[in-house]
Coordinates of C-alpha atoms in Angstrom, one line a residue:
Chain M
M158 CA -22.0 -14.2 -1.5
S159 CA -20.6 -16.1 -4.4
P160 CA -21.2 -15.6 -8.3
H161 CA -21.4 -19.7 -8.5
A162 CA -21.6 -20.4 -12.0
H163 CA -23.2 -16.9 -13.6
A164 CA -22.0 -14.8 -15.7
G165 CA -20.8 -10.6 -15.0
V166 CA -19.1 -8.0 -17.0
S167 CA -16.3 -5.7 -15.8
L168 CA -17.2 -2.7 -13.8
K169 CA -16.6 0.8 -15.0
P170 CA -17.2 3.9 -13.7
Q171 CA -19.4 5.7 -16.7
H172 CA -21.7 2.4 -15.5
Y173 CA -22.0 2.8 -12.0
A174 CA -25.7 3.9 -11.6
E175 CA -26.9 1.2 -14.3
A176 CA -25.2 -1.5 -12.4
L177 CA -26.8 -0.2 -9.1
A178 CA -30.0 -0.8 -10.8
A179 CA -29.4 -3.6 -12.6
R180 CA -31.6 -6.7 -12.0
E181 CA -30.6 -9.5 -14.5
D182 CA -30.2 -13.2 -11.9
G183 CA -27.0 -14.0 -11.5
L184 CA -24.8 -10.6 -12.5
W185 CA -22.0 -10.1 -10.9
F186 CA -19.0 -7.5 -11.5
E187 CA -15.0 -7.4 -11.7
V188 CA -13.2 -4.6 -10.9
H189 CA -9.1 -3.8 -11.3
A190 CA -8.3 -3.7 -7.5
E191 CA -5.6 -0.9 -8.4
N192 CA -8.6 1.2 -9.2
Y193 CA -9.7 1.2 -5.7
M194 CA -6.6 1.6 -3.7
A195 CA -8.0 5.0 -2.6
A196 CA -8.1 6.1 1.0
G197 CA -12.0 7.2 0.5
G198 CA -14.1 8.9 -2.0
P199 CA -17.1 8.3 -4.3
R200 CA -15.4 5.0 -6.1
L201 CA -15.3 3.3 -3.0
A202 CA -18.6 4.3 -1.7
W203 CA -20.0 3.2 -5.4
L204 CA -18.1 -0.2 -4.7
E205 CA -19.8 -0.7 -2.0
A206 CA -23.4 0.2 -2.9
I207 CA -22.9 -2.1 -5.8
G208 CA -21.6 -5.0 -4.0
D209 CA -24.2 -4.5 -1.3
G210 CA -26.6 -6.3 -3.8
K211 CA -24.5 -8.6 -6.4
P212 CA -21.0 -10.4 -5.6
L213 CA -17.6 -8.3 -6.5
S214 CA -14.6 -9.9 -7.9
L215 CA -11.2 -7.7 -7.3
H216 CA -8.9 -8.8 -10.2
G217 CA -5.5 -7.4 -9.4
V218 CA -3.2 -6.4 -12.5
G219 CA -0.1 -5.2 -11.0
L220 CA 1.1 -7.6 -8.1
S221 CA 4.0 -8.8 -10.5
L222 CA 4.0 -12.0 -9.1
A223 CA 6.4 -13.4 -11.9
A224 CA 9.1 -10.9 -11.0
D225 CA 12.4 -12.0 -9.5
E226 CA 11.8 -10.5 -6.0
A227 CA 8.7 -10.9 -3.6
P228 CA 5.7 -8.8 -3.7
D229 CA 5.4 -4.9 -2.7
A230 CA 4.6 -5.1 0.5
G231 CA 2.5 -1.6 0.2
H232 CA 0.4 -3.1 -2.2
L233 CA -0.2 -6.4 -0.4
A234 CA -1.3 -4.5 2.3
A235 CA -4.0 -2.1 -0.1
L236 CA -5.2 -5.3 -1.4
R237 CA -5.7 -7.1 2.1
R238 CA -7.9 -3.4 3.3
L239 CA -10.0 -4.1 0.1
V240 CA -10.9 -7.7 0.9
D241 CA -11.5 -7.0 4.4
R242 CA -13.9 -4.1 3.1
Y243 CA -15.6 -5.6 0.3
R244 CA -15.3 -9.2 0.7
P245 CA -15.4 -10.2 -2.6
A246 CA -16.4 -13.7 -4.2
L247 CA -13.1 -14.1 -6.2
V248 CA -9.7 -12.9 -5.9
S249 CA -7.6 -12.9 -8.9
E250 CA -3.9 -12.1 -10.5
H251 CA -1.8 -12.8 -13.6
L252 CA 1.1 -15.2 -14.1
A253 CA 3.5 -11.9 -15.3
W254 CA 5.7 -9.2 -14.1
S255 CA 5.4 -5.7 -14.2
R256 CA 7.5 -4.3 -11.4
R257 CA 11.7 -4.2 -11.4
Q258 CA 13.8 -2.7 -8.5
G259 CA 10.8 0.5 -8.0
V260 CA 9.9 0.6 -11.5
Y261 CA 6.6 -0.1 -12.4
A262 CA 5.3 -1.0 -16.0
P263 CA 2.0 -1.1 -16.9
D264 CA 1.5 -4.5 -18.9
L265 CA 2.0 -8.0 -18.1
L266 CA 5.3 -9.2 -18.9
P267 CA 6.7 -12.3 -19.8
F268 CA 9.3 -15.0 -18.7
P269 CA 11.0 -18.5 -19.1
R270 CA 9.0 -20.9 -17.1
S271 CA 11.6 -22.3 -15.8
R272 CA 11.7 -24.5 -12.6
A273 CA 13.6 -21.6 -10.8
M274 CA 10.8 -19.4 -11.8
L275 CA 7.9 -21.8 -10.9
E276 CA 9.7 -21.8 -7.6
R277 CA 9.5 -18.2 -7.0
T278 CA 6.2 -17.4 -8.3
S279 CA 4.8 -20.5 -5.9
A280 CA 6.3 -18.3 -3.3
N281 CA 4.8 -14.9 -4.6
V282 CA 1.2 -16.4 -4.6
A283 CA 1.8 -17.8 -1.6
R284 CA 2.5 -14.5 -0.1
M285 CA -0.3 -13.2 -1.4
Q286 CA -2.8 -15.5 0.0
D287 CA -1.2 -15.3 3.6
A288 CA -1.0 -11.4 2.9
I289 CA -4.9 -11.3 2.6
A290 CA -5.7 -14.4 4.6
R291 CA -7.4 -16.4 1.2
P292 CA -6.5 -18.8 -2.0
V293 CA -6.6 -16.6 -5.2
L294 CA -6.6 -17.4 -8.5
I295 CA -4.3 -17.1 -11.3
E296 CA -4.7 -15.9 -14.7
N297 CA -2.7 -17.4 -18.0
P298 CA -1.2 -14.0 -19.8
S299 CA -1.6 -13.2 -23.8
L300 CA 1.9 -13.9 -25.2
Y301 CA 3.5 -12.0 -28.0
L302 CA 6.9 -13.4 -27.9
A303 CA 8.4 -16.8 -28.1
L304 CA 11.1 -17.2 -25.7
K305 CA 13.8 -20.1 -25.3
G306 CA 14.6 -21.4 -21.3
H307 CA 11.3 -23.1 -20.5
D308 CA 11.2 -26.2 -18.3
Y309 CA 7.1 -26.4 -18.6
D310 CA 4.9 -26.1 -20.9
E311 CA 2.3 -22.8 -20.1
A312 CA -0.5 -25.2 -19.2
E313 CA 2.1 -27.8 -17.1
F314 CA 3.3 -24.4 -15.1
L315 CA -0.2 -23.5 -14.2
A316 CA -1.0 -27.0 -12.7
R317 CA 2.2 -27.0 -10.7
L318 CA 2.0 -23.3 -9.5
C319 CA -1.7 -24.3 -8.5
E320 CA -0.3 -27.8 -6.7
R321 CA 2.7 -25.7 -4.8
A322 CA 0.7 -22.5 -3.8
G323 CA -2.4 -23.9 -3.0
C324 CA -4.1 -21.0 -5.8
G325 CA -6.7 -21.5 -8.5
L326 CA -7.1 -20.7 -12.4
L327 CA -8.6 -18.2 -13.6
V328 CA -8.7 -19.0 -17.6
D329 CA -8.6 -16.2 -20.1
V330 CA -10.4 -17.8 -23.1
N331 CA -9.4 -15.0 -25.0
N332 CA -5.6 -15.1 -23.7
V333 CA -5.7 -19.0 -24.7
F334 CA -6.4 -17.7 -28.2
V335 CA -4.0 -15.0 -28.8
S336 CA -1.1 -16.7 -27.4
A337 CA -1.5 -20.1 -29.3
H338 CA -2.4 -18.4 -32.5
N339 CA 1.0 -15.4 -31.8
L340 CA 3.3 -18.3 -30.6
G341 CA 1.8 -21.3 -33.1
Y342 CA 0.4 -23.9 -30.6
S343 CA -3.5 -25.4 -30.3
A344 CA -5.5 -23.5 -28.2
G345 CA -8.1 -26.6 -28.2
G346 CA -4.7 -28.7 -27.0
Y347 CA -4.2 -25.9 -24.3
L348 CA -6.8 -25.6 -22.7
D349 CA -7.9 -29.4 -22.8
A350 CA -4.8 -30.2 -20.6
L351 CA -5.6 -27.5 -17.8
P352 CA -6.8 -29.2 -14.9
A353 CA -10.7 -29.1 -14.6
A354 CA -10.7 -28.8 -10.8
A355 CA -8.5 -25.6 -10.2
V356 CA -10.5 -23.6 -12.8
G357 CA -12.4 -20.8 -10.2
E358 CA -13.4 -18.0 -13.1
I359 CA -13.2 -17.8 -17.0
H360 CA -12.4 -14.4 -19.0
L361 CA -13.8 -13.6 -22.2
A362 CA -12.9 -10.2 -24.2
G363 CA -12.4 -9.2 -27.4
H364 CA -8.6 -8.8 -29.9
S365 CA -7.6 -7.0 -32.3
A366 CA -4.6 -7.3 -35.1
D367 CA -0.9 -5.8 -34.3
P368 CA -1.0 -2.3 -36.1
G369 CA 2.4 -3.1 -37.0
L370 CA 2.5 -7.4 -37.9
G371 CA -1.4 -7.2 -39.0
A372 CA -2.9 -10.7 -38.6
D373 CA 0.3 -12.8 -38.0
L374 CA 0.4 -10.4 -33.8
L375 CA -2.8 -10.7 -32.0
I376 CA -3.4 -8.2 -29.1
D377 CA -5.2 -8.8 -25.9
S378 CA -6.6 -5.4 -26.6
H379 CA -10.3 -5.8 -24.3
D380 CA -11.5 -2.9 -26.6
A381 CA -13.9 -5.6 -29.2
P382 CA -17.1 -8.0 -28.3
V383 CA -15.6 -11.7 -27.6
A384 CA -14.8 -13.2 -31.1
E385 CA -16.5 -16.2 -32.3
P386 CA -13.8 -18.4 -32.8
V387 CA -13.0 -17.5 -28.6
W388 CA -17.0 -18.4 -27.6
R389 CA -16.5 -21.8 -29.4
L390 CA -13.7 -22.8 -27.1
Y391 CA -15.2 -21.5 -24.4
A392 CA -18.7 -23.9 -25.1
R393 CA -16.1 -26.9 -25.3
L394 CA -14.1 -25.6 -22.3
I395 CA -17.4 -25.5 -20.0
E396 CA -18.9 -28.8 -21.7
R397 CA -15.2 -30.5 -20.7
I398 CA -14.8 -28.4 -16.8
G399 CA -18.6 -27.6 -16.0
P400 CA -20.3 -23.9 -15.1
R401 CA -17.8 -21.5 -13.7
P402 CA -17.7 -17.6 -13.3
T403 CA -17.2 -16.6 -16.4
L404 CA -16.7 -12.5 -16.9
I405 CA -17.6 -10.6 -20.0
E406 CA -14.4 -8.3 -19.5
R407 CA -14.4 -5.3 -21.3
D408 CA -11.2 -2.4 -20.5
G409 CA -11.3 0.3 -23.9
A410 CA -13.9 1.6 -26.0
I411 CA -16.4 1.3 -22.9
P412 CA -19.7 0.2 -24.7
A413 CA -23.1 0.8 -23.2
F414 CA -24.0 -1.0 -20.3
A415 CA -27.2 -2.5 -22.0
D416 CA -24.3 -3.5 -25.1
L417 CA -21.9 -5.2 -21.8
V418 CA -24.9 -6.8 -20.2
G419 CA -26.0 -8.3 -23.9
E420 CA -22.8 -10.1 -24.2
R421 CA -22.8 -11.6 -21.1
A422 CA -26.9 -13.2 -21.5
R423 CA -24.6 -15.0 -24.1
A424 CA -22.2 -16.7 -21.3
E425 CA -25.1 -16.8 -19.1
S426 CA -27.3 -19.0 -21.8
L427 CA -24.2 -21.5 -22.4
L428 CA -23.8 -21.7 -18.6
R429 CA -27.3 -22.5 -18.6
R430 CA -28.0 -25.3 -21.1
E431 CA -27.8 -28.9 -19.7
P432 CA -24.9 -30.9 -20.2
A433 CA -24.9 -33.1 -23.1
H434 CA -24.0 -35.8 -20.9
A435 CA -25.4 -35.5 -17.8
Chain G
M803 CA 19.9 -17.3 -14.9
R804 CA 16.5 -15.7 -13.4
E805 CA 17.8 -12.5 -12.6
A806 CA 19.6 -11.8 -15.7
F807 CA 16.6 -12.6 -17.9
H808 CA 14.3 -10.6 -15.8
D809 CA 17.3 -7.4 -16.3
A810 CA 17.6 -8.4 -20.8
F811 CA 14.0 -8.0 -20.4
V812 CA 14.4 -4.5 -19.7
A813 CA 17.3 -3.6 -21.5
A814 CA 15.4 -5.1 -24.8
L815 CA 12.5 -3.2 -23.9
S816 CA 14.5 0.1 -24.3
G817 CA 16.2 -1.4 -27.2
D818 CA 19.2 -3.1 -26.2
L819 CA 17.7 -6.2 -28.8
A820 CA 21.2 -8.1 -28.0
A821 CA 20.6 -8.2 -24.5
L822 CA 17.6 -10.8 -24.7
A823 CA 19.4 -13.0 -27.1
P824 CA 20.0 -15.5 -24.8
W825 CA 16.4 -16.0 -24.5
S826 CA 15.0 -15.2 -28.2
E827 CA 15.8 -15.3 -31.5
A828 CA 13.2 -14.2 -33.4
P829 CA 13.7 -12.4 -36.3
D830 CA 11.0 -10.3 -35.7
L831 CA 11.7 -9.4 -32.1
D832 CA 11.8 -5.6 -32.5
A833 CA 8.4 -5.4 -33.6
R834 CA 6.9 -8.5 -30.7
L835 CA 8.6 -6.5 -28.7
S836 CA 6.9 -3.0 -29.4
V837 CA 3.4 -4.8 -28.0
Y838 CA 5.2 -4.6 -24.7
R839 CA 6.4 -0.8 -25.4
N840 CA 3.1 0.2 -26.3
T841 CA 1.3 -0.9 -23.6
V842 CA 3.5 0.5 -21.4
A843 CA 3.4 3.4 -22.8
K844 CA -0.4 3.9 -23.1
G845 CA -0.9 2.4 -20.1
C846 CA 1.3 5.5 -18.6
A847 CA -0.3 8.3 -21.5
D848 CA -4.1 6.9 -20.5
A849 CA -3.5 7.3 -17.1
L850 CA -2.1 10.8 -17.2
V851 CA -4.9 12.2 -19.9
A852 CA -7.1 11.0 -17.0
Q853 CA -5.4 12.6 -14.3
F854 CA -5.3 15.7 -16.5
P855 CA -8.9 16.6 -18.3
T856 CA -8.6 20.2 -18.0
V857 CA -5.2 20.3 -19.7
A858 CA -6.5 17.7 -22.0
K859 CA -9.3 20.2 -22.6
L860 CA -7.4 23.1 -23.7
V861 CA -4.3 21.3 -25.8
G862 CA -6.2 17.8 -27.1
E863 CA -5.5 14.4 -26.1
P864 CA -3.2 13.7 -28.7
W865 CA -0.7 16.6 -27.8
L866 CA -1.6 15.7 -24.0
G867 CA -1.2 11.7 -24.7
A868 CA 2.6 12.8 -26.9
A869 CA 3.5 14.7 -23.4
A870 CA 2.5 12.6 -21.0
V871 CA 4.9 9.5 -23.2
E872 CA 7.8 11.5 -22.9
F873 CA 7.0 12.6 -19.1
A874 CA 7.0 8.5 -18.3
R875 CA 9.9 8.2 -19.9
A876 CA 11.6 10.1 -17.1
H877 CA 9.6 9.6 -14.7
P878 CA 8.0 6.1 -15.0
P879 CA 5.6 5.0 -12.3
T880 CA 6.8 3.6 -8.9
E881 CA 3.5 1.6 -7.8
A882 CA 0.4 -0.2 -9.7
A883 CA -2.0 1.8 -8.4
L884 CA -1.7 4.7 -11.3
L885 CA -4.4 6.8 -9.5
T886 CA -2.0 9.0 -8.3
Y887 CA 0.8 9.3 -11.0
G888 CA 1.9 12.3 -12.2
A889 CA 2.5 14.0 -9.2
D890 CA 5.5 15.2 -10.6
F891 CA 3.6 16.1 -14.3
P892 CA 2.5 20.1 -13.4
A893 CA 6.5 21.0 -12.6
W894 CA 7.6 18.8 -15.2
L895 CA 5.4 20.4 -17.8
E896 CA 7.5 23.9 -16.8
T897 CA 10.3 22.3 -18.2
F898 CA 9.1 20.8 -21.4
A899 CA 9.9 23.1 -24.2
P900 CA 6.8 23.0 -26.7
A901 CA 4.8 24.1 -23.6
A902 CA 6.5 27.0 -23.0
D903 CA 4.1 29.0 -24.8
M904 CA 1.5 28.5 -22.8
P905 CA 2.4 29.6 -19.1
W906 CA -0.7 28.8 -17.7
L907 CA -0.5 25.3 -18.7
P908 CA 1.5 23.4 -15.2
G909 CA -1.1 25.7 -12.8
L910 CA -4.1 23.7 -14.8
A911 CA -2.4 20.5 -14.4
A912 CA -1.7 21.5 -10.8
L913 CA -5.2 22.5 -10.0
D914 CA -6.5 19.1 -11.8
Y915 CA -3.9 17.1 -9.2
L916 CA -5.3 18.7 -6.5
W917 CA -8.7 17.8 -7.8
T918 CA -7.9 14.0 -7.7
E919 CA -6.2 14.4 -4.5
A920 CA -9.8 15.7 -2.9
H921 CA -11.5 12.9 -4.8
L922 CA -9.5 9.8 -3.3
A923 CA -8.9 11.1 0.3
A924 CA -10.4 9.7 2.9
D925 CA -13.7 10.3 4.0
A926 CA -14.6 12.1 6.9
P927 CA -17.6 14.3 8.6
P928 CA -17.1 17.7 8.9
L929 CA -17.1 19.8 11.4
D930 CA -20.1 20.9 13.0
P931 CA -20.5 24.7 12.9
A932 CA -21.8 24.8 16.6
A933 CA -18.5 23.2 17.9
L934 CA -17.1 27.2 17.0
Q935 CA -20.2 28.8 18.9
A936 CA -19.5 27.0 22.2
L937 CA -15.6 28.6 22.4
A938 CA -15.1 30.4 25.5
P939 CA -12.2 33.3 24.4
E940 CA -9.6 32.3 25.8
D941 CA -9.7 28.7 23.3
F942 CA -8.6 30.8 20.2
A943 CA -5.1 30.6 21.2
R944 CA -4.9 27.1 22.2
L945 CA -7.2 25.2 19.5
R946 CA -6.4 25.1 15.8
L947 CA -9.1 23.8 13.5
V948 CA -7.7 20.5 11.5
L949 CA -8.6 20.6 7.8
H950 CA -10.9 18.1 6.4
P951 CA -8.6 14.9 5.2
A952 CA -10.7 16.6 1.5
A953 CA -9.7 19.6 1.3
R954 CA -6.8 21.2 -1.1
F955 CA -6.0 24.6 -1.7
A956 CA -3.2 26.3 -4.1
S957 CA -3.0 30.1 -5.1
F958 CA -1.2 31.4 -7.7
E959 CA 0.4 34.6 -9.2
A960 CA -2.3 35.1 -12.3
A961 CA -5.5 34.1 -12.5
I962 CA -5.3 30.1 -13.6
P963 CA -8.2 29.7 -11.3
S964 CA -10.4 31.3 -13.1
L965 CA -9.1 29.8 -16.5
W966 CA -9.4 26.3 -14.4
L967 CA -13.3 27.2 -13.3
A968 CA -14.3 28.4 -17.2
L969 CA -12.7 25.4 -18.7
Q970 CA -15.1 22.8 -16.4
A971 CA -17.9 24.4 -18.8
E972 CA -19.5 21.4 -21.0
T973 CA -18.9 24.1 -23.6
P974 CA -16.0 25.7 -22.3
P975 CA -14.9 29.3 -23.7
A976 CA -13.1 29.3 -27.3
A977 CA -10.5 31.9 -26.2
F978 CA -9.3 33.4 -23.3
E979 CA -7.7 35.9 -21.6
L980 CA -5.4 34.8 -18.4
G981 CA -6.2 37.3 -15.5
A982 CA -3.3 39.1 -13.9
E983 CA -4.6 38.9 -10.9
P984 CA -3.7 36.4 -7.8
E985 CA -6.5 33.6 -7.4
G986 CA -6.1 31.0 -5.1
L987 CA -8.8 27.7 -5.4
L988 CA -10.2 25.5 -3.0
F989 CA -11.4 21.9 -3.7
L990 CA -13.9 20.7 -0.8
R991 CA -15.6 16.8 -0.3
P992 CA -17.2 17.0 3.1
A993 CA -19.2 14.1 1.3
L994 CA -19.0 12.5 -2.1
D995 CA -19.6 15.7 -4.4
I996 CA -16.3 18.1 -4.9
T997 CA -17.0 21.7 -4.7
P998 CA -14.4 24.0 -5.9
I999 CA -14.7 27.7 -4.2
R1000 CA -12.5 30.4 -5.1
L1001 CA -10.3 31.9 -2.6
A1002 CA -9.5 35.3 -2.0
P1003 CA -6.1 35.9 -0.1
G1004 CA -7.9 36.3 3.5
A1005 CA -9.7 32.9 3.2
F1006 CA -6.2 31.3 1.8
A1007 CA -4.0 32.8 4.4
L1008 CA -6.8 31.6 7.0
L1009 CA -6.3 27.8 5.3
A1010 CA -2.6 28.0 4.8
A1011 CA -2.2 29.0 8.8
C1012 CA -4.6 26.0 9.7
R1013 CA -2.2 24.1 7.7
D1014 CA 1.0 24.9 9.3
R1015 CA -0.9 24.2 12.7
R1016 CA -1.4 27.0 14.2
S1017 CA -4.1 28.0 16.5
L1018 CA -7.6 29.9 15.4
A1019 CA -6.1 33.4 16.9
E1020 CA -2.9 32.9 14.4
A1021 CA -4.7 32.0 11.9
A1022 CA -7.7 34.5 12.2
A1023 CA -4.5 37.8 12.3
A1024 CA -2.8 35.9 9.2
A1025 CA -6.3 36.4 7.3
L1026 CA -6.4 39.7 8.4
A1027 CA -3.1 40.4 7.3
A1028 CA -3.4 39.2 4.1
E1029 CA -6.4 41.0 3.1
P1030 CA -7.4 44.2 6.2
R1031 CA -10.8 44.7 4.9
L1032 CA -11.8 41.2 5.3
D1033 CA -15.2 39.8 6.9
L1034 CA -13.8 37.8 9.3
Q1035 CA -16.7 35.6 10.7
A1036 CA -18.5 35.6 7.3
A1037 CA -14.6 34.1 6.0
F1038 CA -15.0 31.5 9.0
A1039 CA -18.3 30.6 8.5
E1040 CA -17.9 29.8 4.7
L1041 CA -15.0 27.5 5.0
I1042 CA -16.8 26.2 8.1
L1043 CA -19.9 25.6 6.1
G1044 CA -18.5 24.2 3.0
G1045 CA -17.1 21.5 4.8
A1046 CA -13.2 22.7 4.8
F1047 CA -12.5 21.3 8.2
A1048 CA -12.9 18.2 10.5
E1049 CA -12.6 18.9 14.0
L1050 CA -11.1 21.3 16.5
A1051 CA -7.9 19.9 18.3
P1052 CA -5.8 21.3 21.4
L1053 CA -2.3 22.6 19.9
E1054 CA 0.2 20.4 20.0
T1055 CA 3.1 21.9 22.6
A1056 CA 6.5 21.5 21.1

């Protein structure tokens, strides 16, 4: 079952029963793959029941594809088991790293987008795709720190990664907005530079100002509704590339299920809008 | 060059800002790195607060969150699936000075972690009670009961299980007195729901013998040794009907 170009929401345990009963046309659900890397139990049973009726997306947050080491073999095997069991419509991971020599930092860390790192990351994405026997989508991270040592800007790095590894893109419009704000470049220009054909999914989420540096530094906090400027960038992106499966992503301050579905209806109506140039 | 970057970033996160100098001249580098530091600390703390809800009920989330951040510094996660993070936390609490006046805290944490293990364990149908009725007398020395994959149990020198159970109530008691008598607790999840069951010494000895892969006869003897007045048949029946076992298996011969 494919989400085609409908809107979905993050699936959280407190919403399992409502998600199972939901009847919205085209609704689909995304989960963090790591939260289901268990041998058994109620979580897996809920996901199976919900996935029987609606498309699922497995979103990885910890494979550490931009590390200077290969992805963890045990993690890849666990991901393969999930893919085999749930047959998700979409599988995705991040352009970031979180693991170094056996220690895992639960975050999405930055790196210089050098030629060497393009090679390394492409090899790691290829390893991931080989392990689960299907192509994946790679998500742009939110950035908080300008680094030196880049050979490519991020849009170009992602385009080359898609060419080399045969993966697609998950475009997180909120991350684009946050990174562009924090590092001082044009979010619209970044989105315009992404290869349209590679985009297989879009994320929309909320952000907040850094408690220390204030509005100078925006944090990709996933604990608030999608901001208006992010909605405008989203409308502009799908106007250019066409409708894509779009997720309302929420990981903190989880609202009532109905509120998430309400926010999702806004994305769904933008996706269903007649294209201006058709 | 790239190896150097990943090492430098880890060093900078730990406070060695100079390590990152070849890649960043940001005047507010420390504040920007703090975003990453905070996310890492919050990720670990959130996972541990979720992992130890009974501890959180007793000491409050801010106390547990602060303890979790200290724990995570010494015991960072080693895998991305944080579902099982914190196996060492109960033992660490015993060494954590601010917890010294709460000697029951490590035990409560140990029970929370056993609950998580039961929650995430493999699924299996429980042993059919009829299987035991069909046994011949000689089978008791050559067969053993295999624990259900989700069965978890522990015993304590004080009444930690009673306290843990009382804290599961929606409005837990405002004050408590920790009973001095030893107690055990068993978590069973034959299907999807976890049932906690208090363990008397005999039932605990019986389960421990099964965990040690000893025969039915030896398990029965261990139960009676621990609790001479035990109704053995009732003890077996309660555990079997509750779903403590997955199957009967022949003893492994060494």
